[in-house]
Amino acid sequence: MLDLLRDAPIGQLVRYLTRNKIFRYPEEETDFQCPSTYTIEGNPNSTIVNEPTTRTSIEKVSTNGVDGTTAPTLKSNLEKLSDTTSDVDSDLERQTSLGIRRTQTLPYTEERLECEQRLAASRIASIPIVPVKTSDGVTLVDWYNTNDPANPQNWSQKKKAFVALQIDLYTFVVYCGSSIYVASELGVIAEFGIEGTEASLGLALYVLGYGLGPLLWAPMSEIPTFGRNIPYITSFAIYLILIIPTALVHNYGGLMVLRFLAGFFGSPCLANGGASMQDMYSLLYLPYAVSLWVSFAFAAPALGPTISSFAVVVEGWRWSFWEILLMSGPIFILWAFCLPETSASTILLHRAARLRQKSGNEKIRSQTEMDRQGLSARTIAVDAVVKPFEIMFKDPAVMFTNVYTALTYGIYYSFFEVFPLVYGPLYGFNLGETGLVFISIVIGCVLGMIIYLSYLHFYLIPDIKKNGFRVQEWRLRPALPAVFVFTLSLFAFGWTANANVHWAAGVIFLIIYAASIYIILQCIFVYIPMSYPQYAASLFASNDFCRSLFAFAAVLFAGPMYSNVGIGQGVSIVGGLSVLGIVGIWLLYFYGAKMRARSKFAIS
């Protein structure tokens, strides 16, 4: 518990104010024995790497066709390892490859899977990890042993779950903050004398803000100097502060600006949440954590109107913003005392500084310090921001996934304008009852999660354990039937939104819609990092931007479109567009490997 407090923002602040006299790390204690491999004299067992000190580009990982053939199985390697883990001294050469750095830079590859399997087997014996020494004498800091408690992947399951839950709750609050405003739109119209589309801009600008934010926050979190926590805690603090003037503002322009800024500063959950999960969980079981995190993000906008609709009727339209503050404040306090840094690069960067001070060896460096030598701010900015859009326009697979996910996201947010046009005028629901309809999206999300996690547990993970990673397109299999269900459920909802048809019919189709889209997005969000591991974080940021940009537009055009052409015809238009996704997913499944073979960005 003391370690958790020390690594949390409050603990780090106390360390800074006391000049590291309180909440010390082991390397700062007087009785700490510095490992001989990090002293100036060094250790003859350290591996000398005769290569430049900066890491080379990601190696190509070969795979075969969509028929499911794979690289050689990992089983034989694991069996050999289990026979030799007791002999530590004879295994020093292998130990040097057990560092977590390899698993950090290759997030969704066969190499990371094999490395994690070897690490898991070696943890039984707690094997020391010998650091790599480069040809110019630099020692690259690593974990001390395979059970090093500083490594987030060695944390207990309870600690991992507690940290993940904090990020999940934060994600829920920020996403809920977008749609919680919907119940306030009528009050905004009345107070400022504006039209419905202008009131909808408060939702649209918030969504646009958290689409633009990841372009800044995602690259920043990958810089070890900042890590995950600095972008998290600083942006969340600003987010909380912005909520107060948003609830008090008395002019329309100020309200819109504040809504945009709130979305922008709340967006690190979108940009970095998945990366935090990857820091803690092994590749084999990462989908469980990510699926739960996505569920919080997916369900939160649906629950926003439900949370605020009844309260707004009684307390007024400003109350929805106070509800955001009431939900966010306790989470921020919890973060301040209980959210540790999860980025291995950042943890090792600070360890390297402490070891330099303790050992007097100035040639101790972290891998990221070496990687960033000679890199200008312009180069980093181009790689982080420009490169993802270059890939999108040059690579058809990335272009399709960005466009298709943007369409699905836009349809999702257009429902915030559709439901008031359906369940109020056609079925006589009041504001609170209309908000309850959004619970159908949450039920669909839970159903989709159960289906997807069952697929992982009973089929995918056993298959990976037996055969290793299959070709990337294999991960799209659950989406192949789901894309049909998605489109059909849209048409069904649109044409059952009729006073002559019971309201429950539309709600059932909304549940089916939500379950199908959840499965589709899970498949796409695994396919992208597996195919483009070197650019995964930034590609997610560009995907977030595309999704939010279309959702921003959808919020604004949905109301006028459905009012003018009707619910059935309007939903048929977006349903017709979703047919393109059916074609795209199936083409990607059968021809994705050939497209990746021609791409200079993807692994083949």
PDB file of C-alpha atoms in Angstrom, residues 123-288:
ATOM      1  CA  ARG A 123       9.124 -16.029 -12.729  1.00  0.00           C
ATOM      2  CA  ILE A 124       8.860 -19.331 -10.864  1.00  0.00           C
ATOM      3  CA  ALA A 125      12.608 -19.162 -10.202  1.00  0.00           C
ATOM      4  CA  SER A 126      12.850 -15.325 -10.024  1.00  0.00           C
ATOM      5  CA  ILE A 127      15.786 -15.246 -12.438  1.00  0.00           C
ATOM      6  CA  PRO A 128      18.040 -12.157 -12.313  1.00  0.00           C
ATOM      7  CA  ILE A 129      18.042 -10.094 -15.489  1.00  0.00           C
ATOM      8  CA  VAL A 130      21.485  -9.085 -16.718  1.00  0.00           C
ATOM      9  CA  PRO A 131      21.385  -5.651 -18.378  1.00  0.00           C
ATOM     10  CA  VAL A 132      22.564  -5.139 -21.919  1.00  0.00           C
ATOM     11  CA  LYS A 133      25.814  -3.241 -22.399  1.00  0.00           C
ATOM     12  CA  THR A 134      26.314  -1.513 -25.737  1.00  0.00           C
ATOM     13  CA  SER A 135      29.566  -1.447 -27.688  1.00  0.00           C
ATOM     14  CA  ASP A 136      30.343   2.056 -26.420  1.00  0.00           C
ATOM     15  CA  GLY A 137      30.072   1.015 -22.784  1.00  0.00           C
ATOM     16  CA  VAL A 138      26.544   2.211 -21.986  1.00  0.00           C
ATOM     17  CA  THR A 139      24.597  -0.054 -19.627  1.00  0.00           C
ATOM     18  CA  LEU A 140      20.877  -0.165 -20.424  1.00  0.00           C
ATOM     19  CA  VAL A 141      18.879  -0.309 -17.209  1.00  0.00           C
ATOM     20  CA  ASP A 142      16.329  -3.109 -16.898  1.00  0.00           C
ATOM     21  CA  TRP A 143      14.277  -4.897 -14.244  1.00  0.00           C
ATOM     22  CA  TYR A 144      16.441  -6.504 -11.572  1.00  0.00           C
ATOM     23  CA  ASN A 145      14.796  -9.898 -11.942  1.00  0.00           C
ATOM     24  CA  THR A 146      11.785 -11.541 -13.548  1.00  0.00           C
ATOM     25  CA  ASN A 147       9.705 -10.909 -10.401  1.00  0.00           C
ATOM     26  CA  ASP A 148      10.721  -7.251 -10.002  1.00  0.00           C
ATOM     27  CA  PRO A 149       7.757  -5.576  -8.199  1.00  0.00           C
ATOM     28  CA  ALA A 150       8.459  -2.298 -10.013  1.00  0.00           C
ATOM     29  CA  ASN A 151       7.372  -3.935 -13.270  1.00  0.00           C
ATOM     30  CA  PRO A 152       3.613  -3.260 -13.716  1.00  0.00           C
ATOM     31  CA  GLN A 153       3.196  -6.670 -15.327  1.00  0.00           C
ATOM     32  CA  ASN A 154       4.397  -8.263 -12.065  1.00  0.00           C
ATOM     33  CA  TRP A 155       1.811  -6.493  -9.926  1.00  0.00           C
ATOM     34  CA  SER A 156      -0.747  -8.656  -8.165  1.00  0.00           C
ATOM     35  CA  GLN A 157      -4.061  -9.214  -9.909  1.00  0.00           C
ATOM     36  CA  LYS A 158      -5.792  -7.137  -7.223  1.00  0.00           C
ATOM     37  CA  LYS A 159      -3.490  -4.177  -7.778  1.00  0.00           C
ATOM     38  CA  LYS A 160      -3.878  -4.393 -11.552  1.00  0.00           C
ATOM     39  CA  ALA A 161      -7.652  -4.583 -11.228  1.00  0.00           C
ATOM     40  CA  PHE A 162      -7.706  -1.615  -8.826  1.00  0.00           C
ATOM     41  CA  VAL A 163      -5.621   0.562 -11.149  1.00  0.00           C
ATOM     42  CA  ALA A 164      -7.629  -0.529 -14.192  1.00  0.00           C
ATOM     43  CA  LEU A 165     -10.884   0.257 -12.375  1.00  0.00           C
ATOM     44  CA  GLN A 166      -9.693   3.799 -11.674  1.00  0.00           C
ATOM     45  CA  ILE A 167      -9.052   4.334 -15.383  1.00  0.00           C
ATOM     46  CA  ASP A 168     -12.389   2.716 -16.265  1.00  0.00           C
ATOM     47  CA  LEU A 169     -14.275   5.052 -13.918  1.00  0.00           C
ATOM     48  CA  TYR A 170     -12.437   8.076 -15.286  1.00  0.00           C
ATOM     49  CA  THR A 171     -13.305   6.994 -18.810  1.00  0.00           C
ATOM     50  CA  PHE A 172     -16.946   6.552 -17.823  1.00  0.00           C
ATOM     51  CA  VAL A 173     -17.206  10.038 -16.324  1.00  0.00           C
ATOM     52  CA  VAL A 174     -15.608  11.801 -19.297  1.00  0.00           C
ATOM     53  CA  TYR A 175     -17.686   9.939 -21.880  1.00  0.00           C
ATOM     54  CA  CYS A 176     -20.816  10.402 -19.784  1.00  0.00           C
ATOM     55  CA  GLY A 177     -20.018  14.122 -19.733  1.00  0.00           C
ATOM     56  CA  SER A 178     -20.739  14.319 -23.447  1.00  0.00           C
ATOM     57  CA  SER A 179     -24.329  13.083 -23.506  1.00  0.00           C
ATOM     58  CA  ILE A 180     -25.352  14.154 -20.003  1.00  0.00           C
ATOM     59  CA  TYR A 181     -25.846  17.535 -21.645  1.00  0.00           C
ATOM     60  CA  VAL A 182     -28.618  16.208 -23.929  1.00  0.00           C
ATOM     61  CA  ALA A 183     -31.274  16.540 -21.222  1.00  0.00           C
ATOM     62  CA  SER A 184     -30.272  20.205 -20.798  1.00  0.00           C
ATOM     63  CA  GLU A 185     -30.774  21.188 -24.434  1.00  0.00           C
ATOM     64  CA  LEU A 186     -34.376  22.358 -23.983  1.00  0.00           C
ATOM     65  CA  GLY A 187     -33.297  24.559 -21.079  1.00  0.00           C
ATOM     66  CA  VAL A 188     -30.429  25.994 -23.131  1.00  0.00           C
ATOM     67  CA  ILE A 189     -32.853  26.782 -25.960  1.00  0.00           C
ATOM     68  CA  ALA A 190     -35.202  28.563 -23.559  1.00  0.00           C
ATOM     69  CA  GLU A 191     -32.505  30.572 -21.760  1.00  0.00           C
ATOM     70  CA  PHE A 192     -30.495  31.762 -24.754  1.00  0.00           C
ATOM     71  CA  GLY A 193     -33.295  31.927 -27.347  1.00  0.00           C
ATOM     72  CA  ILE A 194     -31.571  29.674 -29.882  1.00  0.00           C
ATOM     73  CA  GLU A 195     -32.602  26.905 -32.269  1.00  0.00           C
ATOM     74  CA  GLY A 196     -32.344  23.172 -31.597  1.00  0.00           C
ATOM     75  CA  THR A 197     -29.290  22.702 -33.840  1.00  0.00           C
ATOM     76  CA  GLU A 198     -27.445  25.473 -32.001  1.00  0.00           C
ATOM     77  CA  ALA A 199     -28.228  23.798 -28.676  1.00  0.00           C
ATOM     78  CA  SER A 200     -26.910  20.490 -30.054  1.00  0.00           C
ATOM     79  CA  LEU A 201     -23.591  22.203 -30.648  1.00  0.00           C
ATOM     80  CA  GLY A 202     -22.868  21.774 -26.917  1.00  0.00           C
ATOM     81  CA  LEU A 203     -22.757  18.000 -27.424  1.00  0.00           C
ATOM     82  CA  ALA A 204     -21.004  18.204 -30.796  1.00  0.00           C
ATOM     83  CA  LEU A 205     -18.171  20.463 -29.602  1.00  0.00           C
ATOM     84  CA  TYR A 206     -17.491  18.266 -26.585  1.00  0.00           C
ATOM     85  CA  VAL A 207     -17.166  15.255 -28.883  1.00  0.00           C
ATOM     86  CA  LEU A 208     -14.903  17.227 -31.245  1.00  0.00           C
ATOM     87  CA  GLY A 209     -12.741  18.259 -28.296  1.00  0.00           C
ATOM     88  CA  TYR A 210     -12.071  14.736 -27.159  1.00  0.00           C
ATOM     89  CA  GLY A 211     -11.348  13.777 -30.766  1.00  0.00           C
ATOM     90  CA  LEU A 212      -8.637  16.432 -31.103  1.00  0.00           C
ATOM     91  CA  GLY A 213      -7.135  15.862 -27.645  1.00  0.00           C
ATOM     92  CA  PRO A 214      -5.548  12.459 -28.364  1.00  0.00           C
ATOM     93  CA  LEU A 215      -3.390  14.040 -31.080  1.00  0.00           C
ATOM     94  CA  LEU A 216      -1.606  15.793 -28.206  1.00  0.00           C
ATOM     95  CA  TRP A 217      -2.080  13.503 -25.216  1.00  0.00           C
ATOM     96  CA  ALA A 218      -1.243  10.179 -26.916  1.00  0.00           C
ATOM     97  CA  PRO A 219       2.235  11.249 -28.138  1.00  0.00           C
ATOM     98  CA  MET A 220       2.902  13.024 -24.836  1.00  0.00           C
ATOM     99  CA  SER A 221       2.204   9.871 -22.825  1.00  0.00           C
ATOM    100  CA  GLU A 222       4.759   7.976 -24.920  1.00  0.00           C
ATOM    101  CA  ILE A 223       7.509  10.430 -23.874  1.00  0.00           C
ATOM    102  CA  PRO A 224       9.071   8.817 -20.780  1.00  0.00           C
ATOM    103  CA  THR A 225       9.672  12.191 -19.122  1.00  0.00           C
ATOM    104  CA  PHE A 226       5.907  12.634 -18.888  1.00  0.00           C
ATOM    105  CA  GLY A 227       4.675   9.033 -18.780  1.00  0.00           C
ATOM    106  CA  ARG A 228       0.998   8.270 -18.293  1.00  0.00           C
ATOM    107  CA  ASN A 229       0.352  10.075 -15.006  1.00  0.00           C
ATOM    108  CA  ILE A 230       1.388  13.635 -15.862  1.00  0.00           C
ATOM    109  CA  PRO A 231      -1.012  13.923 -18.832  1.00  0.00           C
ATOM    110  CA  TYR A 232      -3.694  12.121 -16.809  1.00  0.00           C
ATOM    111  CA  ILE A 233      -3.600  14.161 -13.615  1.00  0.00           C
ATOM    112  CA  THR A 234      -2.934  17.618 -15.085  1.00  0.00           C
ATOM    113  CA  SER A 235      -5.594  17.370 -17.764  1.00  0.00           C
ATOM    114  CA  PHE A 236      -8.136  15.886 -15.346  1.00  0.00           C
ATOM    115  CA  ALA A 237      -7.517  18.744 -12.894  1.00  0.00           C
ATOM    116  CA  ILE A 238      -8.164  21.287 -15.671  1.00  0.00           C
ATOM    117  CA  TYR A 239     -11.262  19.314 -16.698  1.00  0.00           C
ATOM    118  CA  LEU A 240     -12.662  19.575 -13.165  1.00  0.00           C
ATOM    119  CA  ILE A 241     -11.975  23.292 -13.007  1.00  0.00           C
ATOM    120  CA  LEU A 242     -13.690  23.880 -16.362  1.00  0.00           C
ATOM    121  CA  ILE A 243     -16.896  22.202 -15.180  1.00  0.00           C
ATOM    122  CA  ILE A 244     -17.512  24.972 -12.613  1.00  0.00           C
ATOM    123  CA  PRO A 245     -17.687  27.926 -15.051  1.00  0.00           C
ATOM    124  CA  THR A 246     -19.628  25.717 -17.474  1.00  0.00           C
ATOM    125  CA  ALA A 247     -22.365  25.335 -14.866  1.00  0.00           C
ATOM    126  CA  LEU A 248     -22.362  29.080 -14.109  1.00  0.00           C
ATOM    127  CA  VAL A 249     -21.871  30.721 -17.533  1.00  0.00           C
ATOM    128  CA  HIS A 250     -24.576  33.147 -18.671  1.00  0.00           C
ATOM    129  CA  ASN A 251     -23.853  33.495 -22.391  1.00  0.00           C
ATOM    130  CA  TYR A 252     -24.194  31.006 -25.226  1.00  0.00           C
ATOM    131  CA  GLY A 253     -20.740  31.546 -26.760  1.00  0.00           C
ATOM    132  CA  GLY A 254     -18.996  30.989 -23.444  1.00  0.00           C
ATOM    133  CA  LEU A 255     -20.959  27.788 -22.865  1.00  0.00           C
ATOM    134  CA  MET A 256     -19.904  26.382 -26.234  1.00  0.00           C
ATOM    135  CA  VAL A 257     -16.218  27.262 -25.732  1.00  0.00           C
ATOM    136  CA  LEU A 258     -16.191  25.673 -22.293  1.00  0.00           C
ATOM    137  CA  ARG A 259     -17.840  22.515 -23.605  1.00  0.00           C
ATOM    138  CA  PHE A 260     -15.159  22.167 -26.271  1.00  0.00           C
ATOM    139  CA  LEU A 261     -12.342  22.714 -23.763  1.00  0.00           C
ATOM    140  CA  ALA A 262     -13.881  20.210 -21.356  1.00  0.00           C
ATOM    141  CA  GLY A 263     -13.900  17.564 -24.086  1.00  0.00           C
ATOM    142  CA  PHE A 264     -10.319  18.397 -25.049  1.00  0.00           C
ATOM    143  CA  PHE A 265      -8.922  18.139 -21.517  1.00  0.00           C
ATOM    144  CA  GLY A 266     -10.981  15.051 -20.725  1.00  0.00           C
ATOM    145  CA  SER A 267      -9.646  13.135 -23.718  1.00  0.00           C
ATOM    146  CA  PRO A 268      -6.559  11.412 -22.181  1.00  0.00           C
ATOM    147  CA  CYS A 269      -8.881   8.583 -21.133  1.00  0.00           C
ATOM    148  CA  LEU A 270      -9.560   8.062 -24.822  1.00  0.00           C
ATOM    149  CA  ALA A 271      -5.939   8.560 -25.856  1.00  0.00           C
ATOM    150  CA  ASN A 272      -4.108   6.624 -23.147  1.00  0.00           C
ATOM    151  CA  GLY A 273      -6.540   4.252 -21.427  1.00  0.00           C
ATOM    152  CA  GLY A 274      -5.744   1.321 -23.693  1.00  0.00           C
ATOM    153  CA  ALA A 275      -2.010   1.995 -23.358  1.00  0.00           C
ATOM    154  CA  SER A 276      -2.303   1.863 -19.562  1.00  0.00           C
ATOM    155  CA  MET A 277      -3.981  -1.541 -19.811  1.00  0.00           C
ATOM    156  CA  GLN A 278      -1.214  -2.748 -22.119  1.00  0.00           C
ATOM    157  CA  ASP A 279       1.380  -1.616 -19.564  1.00  0.00           C
ATOM    158  CA  MET A 280      -0.071  -3.934 -16.929  1.00  0.00           C
ATOM    159  CA  TYR A 281      -1.492  -6.986 -18.690  1.00  0.00           C
ATOM    160  CA  SER A 282       0.226  -9.648 -20.742  1.00  0.00           C
ATOM    161  CA  LEU A 283      -0.691  -9.846 -24.397  1.00  0.00           C
ATOM    162  CA  LEU A 284      -2.662 -13.061 -24.000  1.00  0.00           C
ATOM    163  CA  TYR A 285      -5.058 -11.621 -21.407  1.00  0.00           C
ATOM    164  CA  LEU A 286      -4.957  -7.959 -22.404  1.00  0.00           C
ATOM    165  CA  PRO A 287      -8.234  -8.250 -24.395  1.00  0.00           C
ATOM    166  CA  TYR A 288     -10.136  -8.879 -21.159  1.00  0.00           C
TER     167      TYR A 288
END
